[in-house]
Amino acid sequence: FTSRLVLEQLNTSGVFEAVRIRQAGFASRILFRDFLGRFRILAPKSLQQRIISRQSPQDDIDCVKALLEAIPEAVAVAGGMEAGGLCVGKT
């Protein structure tokens, strides 16, 4: 490997740009349905039932928003997190 060639490949393949995007705070993009599947265990039982019975993409969005509101309380015993530290994107 030559340093110049490796650097050129990293630049042209977008690796450095991906690192910059992740460092800017956009590190994870998960589909709403996948997010609900992974993290519904953090929701109160009533919200878990709503998540399981959702029927449309709009239901997914509404359930994600409700889950994001519930997460800070759910993780409080493990050190917690600031309310409002999570946000919803378009996917």
Tab-separated table of N, CA, C and O in Angstrom:
chain	number	residue	atom	x	y	z
A	1	PHE	N	0.841	-1.194	0.000
A	1	PHE	CA	0.000	0.000	0.000
A	1	PHE	C	0.876	1.243	0.000
A	1	PHE	O	1.859	1.299	0.727
A	2	THR	N	0.464	2.207	-0.782
A	2	THR	CA	1.151	3.487	-0.720
A	2	THR	C	0.182	4.485	-0.083
A	2	THR	O	-1.017	4.472	-0.358
A	3	SER	N	0.717	5.318	0.768
A	3	SER	CA	-0.108	6.278	1.503
A	3	SER	C	-0.910	7.165	0.577
A	3	SER	O	-2.090	7.414	0.805
A	4	ARG	N	-0.284	7.641	-0.463
A	4	ARG	CA	-0.961	8.551	-1.395
A	4	ARG	C	-2.141	7.847	-2.074
A	4	ARG	O	-3.230	8.402	-2.189
A	5	LEU	N	-1.950	6.608	-2.503
A	5	LEU	CA	-3.004	5.862	-3.183
A	5	LEU	C	-4.168	5.567	-2.229
A	5	LEU	O	-5.337	5.722	-2.586
A	6	VAL	N	-3.850	5.172	-1.007
A	6	VAL	CA	-4.896	4.892	-0.019
A	6	VAL	C	-5.681	6.155	0.291
A	6	VAL	O	-6.924	6.135	0.337
A	7	LEU	N	-5.011	7.267	0.491
A	7	LEU	CA	-5.676	8.535	0.763
A	7	LEU	C	-6.592	8.930	-0.392
A	7	LEU	O	-7.735	9.353	-0.181
A	8	GLU	N	-6.114	8.776	-1.598
A	8	GLU	CA	-6.916	9.109	-2.780
A	8	GLU	C	-8.169	8.225	-2.852
A	8	GLU	O	-9.264	8.703	-3.133
A	9	GLN	N	-8.025	6.941	-2.563
A	9	GLN	CA	-9.170	6.029	-2.596
A	9	GLN	C	-10.193	6.369	-1.510
A	9	GLN	O	-11.399	6.308	-1.744
A	10	LEU	N	-9.712	6.717	-0.329
A	10	LEU	CA	-10.622	7.100	0.749
A	10	LEU	C	-11.387	8.376	0.398
A	10	LEU	O	-12.575	8.498	0.690
A	11	ASN	N	-10.705	9.318	-0.216
A	11	ASN	CA	-11.362	10.562	-0.626
A	11	ASN	C	-12.406	10.320	-1.707
A	11	ASN	O	-13.529	10.821	-1.626
A	12	THR	N	-12.039	9.592	-2.743
A	12	THR	CA	-12.949	9.415	-3.873
A	12	THR	C	-14.086	8.436	-3.582
A	12	THR	O	-15.130	8.516	-4.222
A	13	SER	N	-13.912	7.552	-2.646
A	13	SER	CA	-14.985	6.595	-2.340
A	13	SER	C	-16.009	7.156	-1.354
A	13	SER	O	-17.023	6.528	-1.096
A	14	GLY	N	-15.761	8.309	-0.781
A	14	GLY	CA	-16.720	8.930	0.118
A	14	GLY	C	-16.576	8.539	1.576
A	14	GLY	O	-17.414	8.900	2.400
A	15	VAL	N	-15.539	7.829	1.904
A	15	VAL	CA	-15.355	7.393	3.299
A	15	VAL	C	-15.203	8.597	4.220
A	15	VAL	O	-15.851	8.673	5.267
A	16	PHE	N	-14.379	9.549	3.841
A	16	PHE	CA	-14.183	10.720	4.700
A	16	PHE	C	-15.460	11.536	4.845
A	16	PHE	O	-15.761	12.055	5.917
A	17	GLU	N	-16.240	11.632	3.773
A	17	GLU	CA	-17.505	12.365	3.852
A	17	GLU	C	-18.474	11.648	4.792
A	17	GLU	O	-19.169	12.289	5.579
A	18	ALA	N	-18.500	10.334	4.732
A	18	ALA	CA	-19.360	9.570	5.641
A	18	ALA	C	-18.952	9.798	7.099
A	18	ALA	O	-19.806	9.946	7.976
A	19	VAL	N	-17.671	9.849	7.351
A	19	VAL	CA	-17.180	10.108	8.711
A	19	VAL	C	-17.602	11.501	9.167
A	19	VAL	O	-18.064	11.686	10.296
A	20	ARG	N	-17.484	12.490	8.289
A	20	ARG	CA	-17.905	13.857	8.643
A	20	ARG	C	-19.400	13.905	8.964
A	20	ARG	O	-19.821	14.569	9.919
A	21	ILE	N	-20.206	13.218	8.182
A	21	ILE	CA	-21.652	13.198	8.427
A	21	ILE	C	-21.949	12.564	9.779
A	21	ILE	O	-22.735	13.077	10.570
A	22	ARG	N	-21.290	11.473	10.081
A	22	ARG	CA	-21.513	10.803	11.365
A	22	ARG	C	-21.058	11.669	12.531
A	22	ARG	O	-21.713	11.723	13.565
A	23	GLN	N	-19.961	12.359	12.373
A	23	GLN	CA	-19.472	13.224	13.446
A	23	GLN	C	-20.401	14.413	13.660
A	23	GLN	O	-20.459	14.959	14.754
A	24	ALA	N	-21.129	14.805	12.629
A	24	ALA	CA	-22.056	15.930	12.747
A	24	ALA	C	-23.342	15.534	13.469
A	24	ALA	O	-24.208	16.362	13.694
A	25	GLY	N	-23.473	14.263	13.819
A	25	GLY	CA	-24.633	13.838	14.587
A	25	GLY	C	-25.677	13.095	13.787
A	25	GLY	O	-26.765	12.824	14.284
A	26	PHE	N	-25.407	12.770	12.567
A	26	PHE	CA	-26.351	12.030	11.741
A	26	PHE	C	-25.854	10.598	11.566
A	26	PHE	O	-25.790	10.083	10.467
A	27	ALA	N	-25.547	9.961	12.676
A	27	ALA	CA	-24.863	8.671	12.624
A	27	ALA	C	-25.775	7.501	12.301
A	27	ALA	O	-25.314	6.467	11.891
A	28	SER	N	-27.045	7.645	12.474
A	28	SER	CA	-27.900	6.480	12.317
A	28	SER	C	-29.197	6.842	11.623
A	28	SER	O	-29.889	7.764	12.030
A	29	ARG	N	-29.503	6.087	10.605
A	29	ARG	CA	-30.788	6.252	9.918
A	29	ARG	C	-31.438	4.892	9.866
A	29	ARG	O	-31.028	4.015	9.125
A	30	ILE	N	-32.464	4.723	10.672
A	30	ILE	CA	-33.163	3.452	10.776
A	30	ILE	C	-34.598	3.679	10.315
A	30	ILE	O	-35.218	4.663	10.690
A	31	LEU	N	-35.121	2.772	9.518
A	31	LEU	CA	-36.524	2.872	9.117
A	31	LEU	C	-37.405	2.822	10.359
A	31	LEU	O	-37.094	2.146	11.337
A	32	PHE	N	-38.525	3.542	10.318
A	32	PHE	CA	-39.416	3.604	11.472
A	32	PHE	C	-39.802	2.198	11.936
A	32	PHE	O	-39.765	1.880	13.116
A	33	ARG	N	-40.178	1.338	10.998
A	33	ARG	CA	-40.613	-0.021	11.334
A	33	ARG	C	-39.496	-0.789	12.051
A	33	ARG	O	-39.732	-1.485	13.040
A	34	ASP	N	-38.263	-0.651	11.556
A	34	ASP	CA	-37.127	-1.335	12.185
A	34	ASP	C	-36.846	-0.774	13.577
A	34	ASP	O	-36.537	-1.514	14.513
A	35	PHE	N	-36.938	0.547	13.713
A	35	PHE	CA	-36.720	1.195	15.010
A	35	PHE	C	-37.719	0.662	16.036
A	35	PHE	O	-37.352	0.310	17.163
A	36	LEU	N	-38.981	0.590	15.634
A	36	LEU	CA	-40.009	0.096	16.552
A	36	LEU	C	-39.758	-1.355	16.933
A	36	LEU	O	-39.957	-1.740	18.087
A	37	GLY	N	-39.315	-2.155	15.982
A	37	GLY	CA	-39.020	-3.548	16.271
A	37	GLY	C	-37.878	-3.710	17.260
A	37	GLY	O	-37.911	-4.573	18.139
A	38	ARG	N	-36.877	-2.853	17.154
A	38	ARG	CA	-35.702	-2.959	18.035
A	38	ARG	C	-35.942	-2.399	19.433
A	38	ARG	O	-35.430	-2.922	20.422
A	39	PHE	N	-36.685	-1.287	19.513
A	39	PHE	CA	-36.740	-0.551	20.775
A	39	PHE	C	-38.103	-0.528	21.451
A	39	PHE	O	-38.266	0.113	22.484
A	40	ARG	N	-39.078	-1.250	20.931
A	40	ARG	CA	-40.405	-1.222	21.558
A	40	ARG	C	-40.382	-1.751	22.980
A	40	ARG	O	-41.247	-1.425	23.779
A	41	ILE	N	-39.385	-2.550	23.316
A	41	ILE	CA	-39.276	-3.093	24.672
A	41	ILE	C	-39.128	-1.974	25.709
A	41	ILE	O	-39.462	-2.148	26.881
A	42	LEU	N	-38.670	-0.804	25.288
A	42	LEU	CA	-38.517	0.330	26.204
A	42	LEU	C	-39.831	1.061	26.460
A	42	LEU	O	-39.903	1.891	27.362
A	43	ALA	N	-40.842	0.748	25.674
A	43	ALA	CA	-42.126	1.448	25.785
A	43	ALA	C	-42.975	0.860	26.905
A	43	ALA	O	-42.861	-0.316	27.232
A	44	PRO	N	-43.863	1.687	27.470
A	44	PRO	CA	-44.839	1.155	28.418
A	44	PRO	C	-45.722	0.109	27.706
A	44	PRO	O	-45.864	0.141	26.482
A	45	LYS	N	-46.311	-0.804	28.465
A	45	LYS	CA	-47.110	-1.893	27.879
A	45	LYS	C	-48.201	-1.386	26.941
A	45	LYS	O	-48.444	-1.969	25.885
A	46	SER	N	-48.884	-0.305	27.302
A	46	SER	CA	-49.963	0.205	26.452
A	46	SER	C	-49.426	0.643	25.084
A	46	SER	O	-50.050	0.399	24.054
A	47	LEU	N	-48.256	1.271	25.068
A	47	LEU	CA	-47.649	1.691	23.802
A	47	LEU	C	-47.133	0.481	23.029
A	47	LEU	O	-47.224	0.442	21.803
A	48	GLN	N	-46.633	-0.524	23.730
A	48	GLN	CA	-46.188	-1.737	23.043
A	48	GLN	C	-47.339	-2.369	22.271
A	48	GLN	O	-47.172	-2.817	21.136
A	49	GLN	N	-48.527	-2.404	22.862
A	49	GLN	CA	-49.694	-2.953	22.171
A	49	GLN	C	-50.043	-2.119	20.936
A	49	GLN	O	-50.383	-2.665	19.889
A	50	ARG	N	-49.944	-0.819	21.064
A	50	ARG	CA	-50.214	0.073	19.927
A	50	ARG	C	-49.192	-0.154	18.818
A	50	ARG	O	-49.533	-0.171	17.637
A	51	ILE	N	-47.936	-0.358	19.202
A	51	ILE	CA	-46.871	-0.606	18.222
A	51	ILE	C	-47.138	-1.912	17.478
A	51	ILE	O	-47.017	-1.979	16.256
A	52	ILE	N	-47.521	-2.938	18.197
A	52	ILE	CA	-47.766	-4.248	17.586
A	52	ILE	C	-48.944	-4.190	16.610
A	52	ILE	O	-48.920	-4.838	15.569
A	53	SER	N	-49.956	-3.388	16.922
A	53	SER	CA	-51.166	-3.368	16.100
A	53	SER	C	-51.175	-2.272	15.031
A	53	SER	O	-52.194	-2.083	14.372
A	54	ARG	N	-50.074	-1.576	14.829
A	54	ARG	CA	-50.051	-0.489	13.833
A	54	ARG	C	-50.322	-1.042	12.441
A	54	ARG	O	-49.994	-2.174	12.141
A	55	GLN	N	-50.915	-0.204	11.586
A	55	GLN	CA	-51.360	-0.675	10.278
A	55	GLN	C	-50.821	0.139	9.107
A	55	GLN	O	-50.816	-0.337	7.987
A	56	SER	N	-50.384	1.353	9.338
A	56	SER	CA	-49.988	2.207	8.213
A	56	SER	C	-48.660	2.890	8.500
A	56	SER	O	-48.215	2.944	9.650
A	57	PRO	N	-48.032	3.434	7.465
A	57	PRO	CA	-46.796	4.203	7.699
A	57	PRO	C	-47.007	5.374	8.661
A	57	PRO	O	-46.122	5.689	9.451
A	58	GLN	N	-48.174	6.005	8.623
A	58	GLN	CA	-48.437	7.106	9.560
A	58	GLN	C	-48.493	6.579	10.989
A	58	GLN	O	-48.032	7.237	11.915
A	59	ASP	N	-49.039	5.371	11.176
A	59	ASP	CA	-49.031	4.749	12.512
A	59	ASP	C	-47.598	4.533	12.988
A	59	ASP	O	-47.298	4.720	14.167
A	60	ASP	N	-46.710	4.129	12.066
A	60	ASP	CA	-45.300	3.945	12.419
A	60	ASP	C	-44.712	5.247	12.948
A	60	ASP	O	-44.052	5.259	13.985
A	61	ILE	N	-44.952	6.332	12.235
A	61	ILE	CA	-44.408	7.641	12.629
A	61	ILE	C	-44.956	8.045	13.996
A	61	ILE	O	-44.205	8.475	14.880
A	62	ASP	N	-46.265	7.904	14.184
A	62	ASP	CA	-46.881	8.286	15.458
A	62	ASP	C	-46.336	7.443	16.612
A	62	ASP	O	-46.065	7.964	17.698
A	63	CYS	N	-46.143	6.150	16.375
A	63	CYS	CA	-45.605	5.275	17.418
A	63	CYS	C	-44.150	5.616	17.728
A	63	CYS	O	-43.739	5.582	18.889
A	64	VAL	N	-43.366	5.947	16.708
A	64	VAL	CA	-41.970	6.339	16.942
A	64	VAL	C	-41.922	7.596	17.796
A	64	VAL	O	-41.151	7.672	18.756
A	65	LYS	N	-42.746	8.576	17.478
A	65	LYS	CA	-42.767	9.822	18.266
A	65	LYS	C	-43.146	9.534	19.720
A	65	LYS	O	-42.534	10.068	20.646
A	66	ALA	N	-44.139	8.682	19.922
A	66	ALA	CA	-44.547	8.333	21.288
A	66	ALA	C	-43.434	7.568	22.005
A	66	ALA	O	-43.174	7.805	23.191
A	67	LEU	N	-42.768	6.676	21.290
A	67	LEU	CA	-41.675	5.922	21.890
A	67	LEU	C	-40.515	6.837	22.265
A	67	LEU	O	-39.924	6.698	23.338
A	68	LEU	N	-40.200	7.800	21.405
A	68	LEU	CA	-39.116	8.737	21.712
A	68	LEU	C	-39.414	9.552	22.966
A	68	LEU	O	-38.505	9.888	23.720
A	69	GLU	N	-40.679	9.856	23.186
A	69	GLU	CA	-41.050	10.569	24.403
A	69	GLU	C	-40.914	9.676	25.635
A	69	GLU	O	-40.631	10.163	26.727
A	70	ALA	N	-41.093	8.359	25.466
A	70	ALA	CA	-41.050	7.427	26.596
A	70	ALA	C	-39.636	6.961	26.942
A	70	ALA	O	-39.387	6.542	28.078
A	71	ILE	N	-38.712	7.029	26.007
A	71	ILE	CA	-37.374	6.479	26.221
A	71	ILE	C	-36.625	7.125	27.389
A	71	ILE	O	-36.044	6.405	28.200
A	72	PRO	N	-36.605	8.465	27.535
A	72	PRO	CA	-35.848	9.027	28.672
A	72	PRO	C	-36.274	8.467	30.027
A	72	PRO	O	-35.434	8.154	30.862
A	73	GLU	N	-37.549	8.287	30.236
A	73	GLU	CA	-38.022	7.720	31.496
A	73	GLU	C	-37.630	6.249	31.610
A	73	GLU	O	-37.246	5.774	32.673
A	74	ALA	N	-37.697	5.532	30.490
A	74	ALA	CA	-37.387	4.108	30.499
A	74	ALA	C	-35.923	3.834	30.819
A	74	ALA	O	-35.599	2.818	31.430
A	75	VAL	N	-35.025	4.720	30.419
A	75	VAL	CA	-33.597	4.493	30.656
A	75	VAL	C	-33.066	5.260	31.869
A	75	VAL	O	-31.872	5.254	32.121
A	76	ALA	N	-33.963	5.878	32.628
A	76	ALA	CA	-33.552	6.655	33.801
A	76	ALA	C	-32.785	5.807	34.813
A	76	ALA	O	-31.809	6.271	35.400
A	77	VAL	N	-33.182	4.569	35.003
A	77	VAL	CA	-32.521	3.710	35.986
A	77	VAL	C	-31.112	3.315	35.552
A	77	VAL	O	-30.303	2.897	36.363
A	78	ALA	N	-30.813	3.474	34.274
A	78	ALA	CA	-29.488	3.110	33.762
A	78	ALA	C	-28.604	4.336	33.564
A	78	ALA	O	-27.615	4.279	32.849
A	79	GLY	N	-28.950	5.441	34.177
A	79	GLY	CA	-28.155	6.650	34.044
A	79	GLY	C	-28.867	7.741	33.293
A	79	GLY	O	-28.488	8.893	33.338
A	80	GLY	N	-29.911	7.361	32.570
A	80	GLY	CA	-30.768	8.332	31.918
A	80	GLY	C	-30.178	9.025	30.715
A	80	GLY	O	-29.077	8.739	30.276
A	81	MET	N	-30.963	9.943	30.207
A	81	MET	CA	-30.571	10.782	29.085
A	81	MET	C	-31.442	12.022	29.117
A	81	MET	O	-32.483	12.039	29.764
A	82	GLU	N	-30.998	13.031	28.434
A	82	GLU	CA	-31.761	14.271	28.400
A	82	GLU	C	-33.014	14.100	27.557
A	82	GLU	O	-32.978	13.497	26.492
A	83	ALA	N	-34.109	14.646	28.047
A	83	ALA	CA	-35.324	14.674	27.231
A	83	ALA	C	-35.073	15.570	26.031
A	83	ALA	O	-34.383	16.595	26.139
A	84	GLY	N	-35.561	15.211	24.886
A	84	GLY	CA	-35.361	15.999	23.686
A	84	GLY	C	-34.048	15.700	22.972
A	84	GLY	O	-33.703	16.359	22.000
A	85	GLY	N	-33.319	14.698	23.423
A	85	GLY	CA	-32.044	14.350	22.804
A	85	GLY	C	-32.197	13.511	21.561
A	85	GLY	O	-31.217	13.190	20.901
A	86	LEU	N	-33.412	13.129	21.227
A	86	LEU	CA	-33.688	12.314	20.051
A	86	LEU	C	-34.630	13.079	19.133
A	86	LEU	O	-35.436	13.875	19.586
A	87	CYS	N	-34.541	12.812	17.833
A	87	CYS	CA	-35.452	13.466	16.909
A	87	CYS	C	-35.859	12.514	15.800
A	87	CYS	O	-35.210	11.510	15.561
A	88	VAL	N	-36.939	12.844	15.127
A	88	VAL	CA	-37.488	12.024	14.067
A	88	VAL	C	-37.133	12.627	12.726
A	88	VAL	O	-37.292	13.818	12.505
A	89	GLY	N	-36.639	11.778	11.829
A	89	GLY	CA	-36.327	12.227	10.478
A	89	GLY	C	-37.421	11.829	9.509
A	89	GLY	O	-38.573	11.662	9.896
A	90	LYS	N	-37.052	11.641	8.265
A	90	LYS	CA	-38.037	11.326	7.227
A	90	LYS	C	-38.157	9.853	6.899
A	90	LYS	O	-39.065	9.451	6.202
A	91	THR	N	-37.243	9.028	7.369
A	91	THR	CA	-37.297	7.609	7.013
A	91	THR	C	-37.950	6.821	8.100
A	91	THR	O	-38.156	5.660	8.007
